[in-house]
Short mmCIF file of C-alpha atoms in Angstrom, two decimals:
data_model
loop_
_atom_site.label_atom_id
_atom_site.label_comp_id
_atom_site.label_asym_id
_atom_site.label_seq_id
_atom_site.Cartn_x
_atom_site.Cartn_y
_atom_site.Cartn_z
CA UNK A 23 26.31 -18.37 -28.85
CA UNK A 24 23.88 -15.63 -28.70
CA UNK A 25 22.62 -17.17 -32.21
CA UNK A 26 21.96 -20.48 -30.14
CA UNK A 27 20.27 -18.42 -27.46
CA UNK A 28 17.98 -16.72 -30.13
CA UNK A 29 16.47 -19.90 -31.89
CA UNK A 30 15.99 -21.87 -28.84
CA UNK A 31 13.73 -19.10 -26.91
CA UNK A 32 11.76 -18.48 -30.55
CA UNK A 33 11.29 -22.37 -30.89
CA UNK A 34 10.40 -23.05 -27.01
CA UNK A 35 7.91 -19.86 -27.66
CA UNK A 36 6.62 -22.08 -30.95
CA UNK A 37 5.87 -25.05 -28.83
CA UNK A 38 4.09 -23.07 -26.59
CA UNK A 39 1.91 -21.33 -28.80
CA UNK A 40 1.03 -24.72 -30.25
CA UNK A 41 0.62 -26.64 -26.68
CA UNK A 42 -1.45 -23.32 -26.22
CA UNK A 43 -3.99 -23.53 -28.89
CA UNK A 44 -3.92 -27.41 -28.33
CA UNK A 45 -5.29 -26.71 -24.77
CA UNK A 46 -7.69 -24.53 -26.13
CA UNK A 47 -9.55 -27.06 -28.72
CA UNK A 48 -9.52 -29.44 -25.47
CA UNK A 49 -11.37 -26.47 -23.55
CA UNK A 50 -13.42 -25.55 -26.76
CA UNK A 51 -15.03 -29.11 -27.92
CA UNK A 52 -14.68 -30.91 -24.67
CA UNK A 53 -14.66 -28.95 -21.47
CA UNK A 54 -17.59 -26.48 -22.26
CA UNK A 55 -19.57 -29.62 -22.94
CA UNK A 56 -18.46 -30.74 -19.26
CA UNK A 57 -19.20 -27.54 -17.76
CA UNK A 58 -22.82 -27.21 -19.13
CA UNK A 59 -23.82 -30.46 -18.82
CA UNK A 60 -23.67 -29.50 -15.02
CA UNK A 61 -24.69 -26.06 -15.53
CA UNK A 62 -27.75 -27.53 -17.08
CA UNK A 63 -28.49 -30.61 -14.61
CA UNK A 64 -27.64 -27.62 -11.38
CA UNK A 65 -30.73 -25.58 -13.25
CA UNK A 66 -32.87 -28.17 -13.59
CA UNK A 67 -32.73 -29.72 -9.67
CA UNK A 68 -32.97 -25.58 -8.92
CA UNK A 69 -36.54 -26.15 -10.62
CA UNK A 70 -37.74 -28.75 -9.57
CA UNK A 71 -36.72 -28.30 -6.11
CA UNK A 72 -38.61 -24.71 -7.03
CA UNK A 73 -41.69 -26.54 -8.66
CA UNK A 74 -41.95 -28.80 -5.34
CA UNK A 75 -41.27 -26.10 -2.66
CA UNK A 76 -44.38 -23.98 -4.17
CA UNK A 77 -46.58 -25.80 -6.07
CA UNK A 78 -48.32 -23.73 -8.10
CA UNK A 79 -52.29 -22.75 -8.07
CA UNK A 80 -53.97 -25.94 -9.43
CA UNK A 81 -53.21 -25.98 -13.18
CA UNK A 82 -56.25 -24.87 -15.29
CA UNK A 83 -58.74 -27.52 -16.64
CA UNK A 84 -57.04 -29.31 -19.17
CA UNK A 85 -56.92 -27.15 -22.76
CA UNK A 86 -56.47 -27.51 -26.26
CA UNK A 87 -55.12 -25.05 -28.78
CA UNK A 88 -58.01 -23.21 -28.79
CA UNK A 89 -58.98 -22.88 -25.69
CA UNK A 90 -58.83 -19.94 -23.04
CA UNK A 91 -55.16 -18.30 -22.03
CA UNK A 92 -54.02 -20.00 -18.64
CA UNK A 93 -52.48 -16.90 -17.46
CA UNK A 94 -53.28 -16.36 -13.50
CA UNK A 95 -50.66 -15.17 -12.19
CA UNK A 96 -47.48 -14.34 -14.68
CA UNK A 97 -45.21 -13.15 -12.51
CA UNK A 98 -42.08 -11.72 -14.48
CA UNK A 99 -39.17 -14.17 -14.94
CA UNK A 100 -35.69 -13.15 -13.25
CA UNK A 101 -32.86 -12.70 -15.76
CA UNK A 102 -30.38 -15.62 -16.14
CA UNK A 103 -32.95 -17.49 -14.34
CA UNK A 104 -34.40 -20.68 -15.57
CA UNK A 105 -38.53 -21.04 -15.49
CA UNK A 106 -38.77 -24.26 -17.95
CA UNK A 107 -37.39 -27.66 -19.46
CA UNK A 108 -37.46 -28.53 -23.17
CA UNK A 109 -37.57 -31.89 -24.49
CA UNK A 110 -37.68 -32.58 -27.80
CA UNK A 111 -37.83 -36.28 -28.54
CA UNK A 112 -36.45 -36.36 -31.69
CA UNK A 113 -33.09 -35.41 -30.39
CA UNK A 114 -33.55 -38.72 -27.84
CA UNK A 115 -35.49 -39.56 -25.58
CA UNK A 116 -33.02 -38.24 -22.78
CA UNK A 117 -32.51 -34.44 -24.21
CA UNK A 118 -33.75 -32.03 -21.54
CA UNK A 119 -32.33 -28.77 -21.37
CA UNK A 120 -33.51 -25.79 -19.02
CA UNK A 121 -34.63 -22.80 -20.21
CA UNK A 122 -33.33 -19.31 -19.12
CA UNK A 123 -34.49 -16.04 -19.28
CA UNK A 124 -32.20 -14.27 -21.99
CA UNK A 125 -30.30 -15.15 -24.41
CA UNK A 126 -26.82 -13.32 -22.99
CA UNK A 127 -23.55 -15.35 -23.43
CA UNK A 128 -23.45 -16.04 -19.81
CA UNK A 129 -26.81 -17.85 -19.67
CA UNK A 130 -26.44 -19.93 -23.45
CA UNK A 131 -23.84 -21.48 -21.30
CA UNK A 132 -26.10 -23.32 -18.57
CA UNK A 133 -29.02 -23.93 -21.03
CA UNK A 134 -31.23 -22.68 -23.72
CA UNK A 135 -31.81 -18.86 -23.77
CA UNK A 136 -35.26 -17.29 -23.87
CA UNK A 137 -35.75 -14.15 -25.43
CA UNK A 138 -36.50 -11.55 -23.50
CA UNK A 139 -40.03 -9.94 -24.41
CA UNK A 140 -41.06 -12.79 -26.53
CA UNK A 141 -44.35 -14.96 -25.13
CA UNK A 142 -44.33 -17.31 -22.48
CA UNK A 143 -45.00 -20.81 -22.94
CA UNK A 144 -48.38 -21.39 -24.39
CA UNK A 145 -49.58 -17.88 -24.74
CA UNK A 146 -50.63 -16.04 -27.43
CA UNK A 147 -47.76 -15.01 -29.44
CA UNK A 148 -43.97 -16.86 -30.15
CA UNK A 149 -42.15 -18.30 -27.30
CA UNK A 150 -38.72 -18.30 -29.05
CA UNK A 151 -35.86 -19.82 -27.73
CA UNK A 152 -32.34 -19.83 -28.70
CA UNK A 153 -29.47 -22.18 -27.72
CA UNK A 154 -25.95 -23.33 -28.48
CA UNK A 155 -25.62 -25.91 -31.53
CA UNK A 156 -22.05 -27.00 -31.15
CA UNK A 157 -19.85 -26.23 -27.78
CA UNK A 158 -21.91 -25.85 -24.41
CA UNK A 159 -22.92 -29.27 -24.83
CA UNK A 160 -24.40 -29.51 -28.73
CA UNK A 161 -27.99 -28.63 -27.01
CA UNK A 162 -29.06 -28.18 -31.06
CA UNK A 163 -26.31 -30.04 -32.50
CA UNK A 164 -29.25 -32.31 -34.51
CA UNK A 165 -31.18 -28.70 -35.52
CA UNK A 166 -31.43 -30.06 -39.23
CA UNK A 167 -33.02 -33.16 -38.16
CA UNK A 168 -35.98 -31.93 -37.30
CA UNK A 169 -39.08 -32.58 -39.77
CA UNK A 170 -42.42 -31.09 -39.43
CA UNK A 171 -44.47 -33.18 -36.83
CA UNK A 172 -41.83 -33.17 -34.39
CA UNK A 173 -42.73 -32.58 -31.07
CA UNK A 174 -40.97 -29.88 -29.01
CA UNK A 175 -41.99 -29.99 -25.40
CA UNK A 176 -42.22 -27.53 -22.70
CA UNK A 177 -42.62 -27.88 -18.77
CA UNK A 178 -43.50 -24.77 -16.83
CA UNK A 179 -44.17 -26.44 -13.46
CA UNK A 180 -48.13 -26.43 -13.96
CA UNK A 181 -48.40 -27.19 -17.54
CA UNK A 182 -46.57 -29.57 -20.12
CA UNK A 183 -47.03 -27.75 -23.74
CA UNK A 184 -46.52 -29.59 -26.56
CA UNK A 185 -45.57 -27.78 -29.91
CA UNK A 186 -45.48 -29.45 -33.34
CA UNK A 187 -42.77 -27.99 -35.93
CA UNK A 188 -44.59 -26.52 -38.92
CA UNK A 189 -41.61 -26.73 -41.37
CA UNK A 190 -38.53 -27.73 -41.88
CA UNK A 191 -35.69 -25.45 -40.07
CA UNK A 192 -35.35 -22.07 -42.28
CA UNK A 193 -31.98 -20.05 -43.15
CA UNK A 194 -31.48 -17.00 -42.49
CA UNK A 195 -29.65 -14.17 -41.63
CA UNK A 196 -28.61 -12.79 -37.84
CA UNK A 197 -30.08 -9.32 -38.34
CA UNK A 198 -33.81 -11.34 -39.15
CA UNK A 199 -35.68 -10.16 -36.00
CA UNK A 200 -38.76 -10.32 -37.79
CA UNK A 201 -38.35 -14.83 -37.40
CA UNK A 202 -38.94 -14.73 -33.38
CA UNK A 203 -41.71 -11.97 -34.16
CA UNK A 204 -45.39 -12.34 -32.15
CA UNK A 205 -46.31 -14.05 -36.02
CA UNK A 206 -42.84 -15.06 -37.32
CA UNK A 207 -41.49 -13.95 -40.90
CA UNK A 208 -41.17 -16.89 -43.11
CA UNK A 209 -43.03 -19.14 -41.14
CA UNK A 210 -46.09 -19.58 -43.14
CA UNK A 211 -47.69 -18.48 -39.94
CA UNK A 212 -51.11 -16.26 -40.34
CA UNK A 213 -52.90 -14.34 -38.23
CA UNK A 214 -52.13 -14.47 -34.26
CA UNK A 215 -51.50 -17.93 -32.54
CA UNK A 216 -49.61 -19.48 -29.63
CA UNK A 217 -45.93 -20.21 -31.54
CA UNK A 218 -42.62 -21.37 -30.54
CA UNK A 219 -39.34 -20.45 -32.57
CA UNK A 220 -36.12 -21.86 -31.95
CA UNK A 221 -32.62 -20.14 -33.10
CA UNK A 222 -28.98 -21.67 -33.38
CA UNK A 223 -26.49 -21.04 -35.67
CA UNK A 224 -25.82 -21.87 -39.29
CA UNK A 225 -23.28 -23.13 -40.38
CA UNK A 226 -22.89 -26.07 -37.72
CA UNK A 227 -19.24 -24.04 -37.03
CA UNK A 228 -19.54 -20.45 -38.15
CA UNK A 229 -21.55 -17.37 -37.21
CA UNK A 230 -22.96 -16.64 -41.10
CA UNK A 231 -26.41 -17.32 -40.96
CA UNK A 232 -28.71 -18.74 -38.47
CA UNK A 233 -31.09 -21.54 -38.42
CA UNK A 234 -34.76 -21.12 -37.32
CA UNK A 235 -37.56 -24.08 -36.63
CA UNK A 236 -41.14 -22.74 -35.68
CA UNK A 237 -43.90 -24.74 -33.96
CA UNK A 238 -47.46 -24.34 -33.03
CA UNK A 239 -49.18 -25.22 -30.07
CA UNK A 240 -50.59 -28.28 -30.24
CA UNK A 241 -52.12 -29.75 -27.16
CA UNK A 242 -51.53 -28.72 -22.92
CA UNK A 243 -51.48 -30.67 -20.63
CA UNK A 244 -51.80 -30.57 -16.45
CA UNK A 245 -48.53 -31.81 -14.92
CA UNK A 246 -50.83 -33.20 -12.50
CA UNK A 247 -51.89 -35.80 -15.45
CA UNK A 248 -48.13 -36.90 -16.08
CA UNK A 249 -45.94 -36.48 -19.20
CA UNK A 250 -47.40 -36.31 -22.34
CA UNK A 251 -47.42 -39.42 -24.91
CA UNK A 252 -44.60 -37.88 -26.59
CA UNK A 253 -42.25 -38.31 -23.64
CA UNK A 254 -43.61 -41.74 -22.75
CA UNK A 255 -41.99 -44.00 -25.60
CA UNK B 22 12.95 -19.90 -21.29
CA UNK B 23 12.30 -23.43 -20.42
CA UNK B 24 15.63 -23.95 -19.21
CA UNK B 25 16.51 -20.94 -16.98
CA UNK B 26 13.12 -22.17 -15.23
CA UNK B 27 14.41 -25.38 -14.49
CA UNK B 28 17.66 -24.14 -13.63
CA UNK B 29 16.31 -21.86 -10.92
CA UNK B 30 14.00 -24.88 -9.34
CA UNK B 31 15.32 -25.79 -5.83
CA UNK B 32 16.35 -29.10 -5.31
CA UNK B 33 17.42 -32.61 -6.68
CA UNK B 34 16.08 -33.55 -10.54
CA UNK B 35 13.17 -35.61 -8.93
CA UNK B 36 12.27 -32.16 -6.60
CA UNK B 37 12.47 -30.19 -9.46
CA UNK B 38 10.61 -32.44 -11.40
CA UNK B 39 7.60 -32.48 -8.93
CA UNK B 40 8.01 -28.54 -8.93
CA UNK B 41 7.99 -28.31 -12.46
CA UNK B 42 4.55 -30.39 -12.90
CA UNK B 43 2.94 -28.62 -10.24
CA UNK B 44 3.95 -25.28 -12.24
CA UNK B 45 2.40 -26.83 -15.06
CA UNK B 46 -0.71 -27.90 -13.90
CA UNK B 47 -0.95 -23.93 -12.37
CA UNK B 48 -1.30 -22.54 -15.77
CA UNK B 49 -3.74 -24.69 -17.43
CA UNK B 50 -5.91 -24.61 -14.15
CA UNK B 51 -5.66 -20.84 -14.72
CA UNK B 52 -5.97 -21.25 -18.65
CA UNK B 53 -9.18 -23.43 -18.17
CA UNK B 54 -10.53 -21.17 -15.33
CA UNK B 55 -9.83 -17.71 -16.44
CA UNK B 56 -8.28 -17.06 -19.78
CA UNK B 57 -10.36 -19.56 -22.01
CA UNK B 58 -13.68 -18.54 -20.55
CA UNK B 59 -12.78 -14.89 -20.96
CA UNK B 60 -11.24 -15.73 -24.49
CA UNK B 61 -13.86 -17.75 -25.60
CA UNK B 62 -16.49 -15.32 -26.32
CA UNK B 63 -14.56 -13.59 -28.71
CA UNK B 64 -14.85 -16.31 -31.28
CA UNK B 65 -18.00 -16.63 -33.57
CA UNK B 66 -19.33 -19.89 -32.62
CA UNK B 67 -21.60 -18.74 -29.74
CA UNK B 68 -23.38 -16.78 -32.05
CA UNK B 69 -26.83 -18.21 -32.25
CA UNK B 70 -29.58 -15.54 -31.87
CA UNK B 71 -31.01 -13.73 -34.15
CA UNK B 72 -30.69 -10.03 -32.67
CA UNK B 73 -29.14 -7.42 -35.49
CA UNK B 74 -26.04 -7.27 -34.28
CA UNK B 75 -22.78 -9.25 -34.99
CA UNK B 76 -21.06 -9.28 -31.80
CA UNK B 77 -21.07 -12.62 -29.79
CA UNK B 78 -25.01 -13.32 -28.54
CA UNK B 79 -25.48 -9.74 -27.35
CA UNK B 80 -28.96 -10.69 -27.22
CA UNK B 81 -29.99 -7.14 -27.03
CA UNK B 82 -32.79 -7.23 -29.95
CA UNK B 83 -35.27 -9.67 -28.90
#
């Protein structure tokens, strides 16, 4: 009797450890996905609704890479707040993600995370960015795709900035702070110049290494003028 | 377990029944709310900056 009692409370507890960890894949692969997809879409309306309330100071006269720093008025960005959209077409033409200041958990959950005392967009020095490659909607799910050429584009509000990848994505290790560095490690980079770097993690599932793809500004743009041709087809 | 719960529910089989799906749909409301997210973290895969330190996207360094 008691016997009976035993194995069918340790074989109920079985079948809900499994229903359990069942639930949890569903909540892992498919409901983070759902979750940021809004997060993401709520941060981007919060901009543009942001972009339209207070239109910022005329943007500067249109600029290539070499010319003059646009920097009138660089007010500090608010933690877990988002001051951009990235699109980088060679993910497809619909992948825009916000970016956030940070890279805490909390914000790599509603969009890519910018880290914290790196440049801003288009200044002198690396803009690096880091965001989710699987779970919290894949932002950088196709992070080995991307081939030197590629365009990764950035919307401020006043400026589209339009980086070209230098190389293809590098390995490395999580304790390499030098990659997101004002002239990245590795990158082939010399000398000071307006660079982005993008993280996400390596091995698509695992925490090993990390994967890194650096840019270089390559043309600006007034938002006044429209998306750039890389956005248009 | 399963069956003292069921046992204790008020009611016909059908009430019960009802009871016991509401019950259900409690805990993975509070699994997908609460637990998960606060679970979550703790495994490796939201590790994807590059900051010196292993624990989840600390984001401390850089």
């Amino acid at each position: 009797m008691s016997v009976r009692l035993v194995v069918r409370t340790f074989s109920e507890l079985c079948i809900t450890v499994g229903a359990l960890i069942v639930l949890f894949v569903v909540y892992f692969l498919f409901w983070t996905g759902v979750k940021a997809a809004d997060a993401a879409e709520g941060e981007i309306d919060t901009l543009r609704s942001q972009w339209a309330r207070e239109p910022a100071a005329p943007a500067p006269p249109p600029a290539s890479a070499s010319a003059k720093p646009s920097a009138p008025s660089p007010s500090p960005y608010r933690d877990g707040k988002p001051f951009a959209t990235m699109h980088i077409p060679r993910f497809g033409s619909g992948w825009e993600w916000p970016v956030l200041e940070n890279t805490e958990v909390r914000t790599l959950q509603k969009g890519l995370g910018h880290y914290s005392g790196t440049a801003r967009p288009g200044d002198t020095g690396n803009f690096a960015v880091a965001g989710h490659r699987r779970t919290y909607g894949d932002p950088f799910k196709d992070f080995p795709k991307l081939r030197p050429g590629d365009a990764v584009v950035v919307n401020d509000g006043t400026t589209w900035f339009t980086y070209r990848i230098a190389k293809q994505p590098h390995r490395t290790v999580p304790t390499d702070t030098a990659v997101v560095d004002a002239v990245p490690r590795g990158s082939g980079f010399e000398g000071a110049g307006r660079y982005l770097t993008l993280t996400t993690c390596e091995p698509e599932w695992g925490s090993s290494h990390r994967l890194i793809a650096w840019a270089h500004l390559d043309a600006t743009r007034p938002v006044s003028e429209g998306k750039p041709p890389e956005l248009a087809g | 377990m399963y069956g003292w719960i069921w046992r204790h529910l008020p009611g016909n089989a059908w009430v019960r029944g009802i009871i016991a799906l509401v019950l259900v749909l409690a805990v993975v409301y509070a699994l997908f709310q609460y637990v998960f997210p606060w679970a979550e973290p703790l495994l490796p895969f939201g590790d994807v900056t590059v900051d010196g330190a292993s624990a989840g996207g600390a984001g401390a360094g850089r």
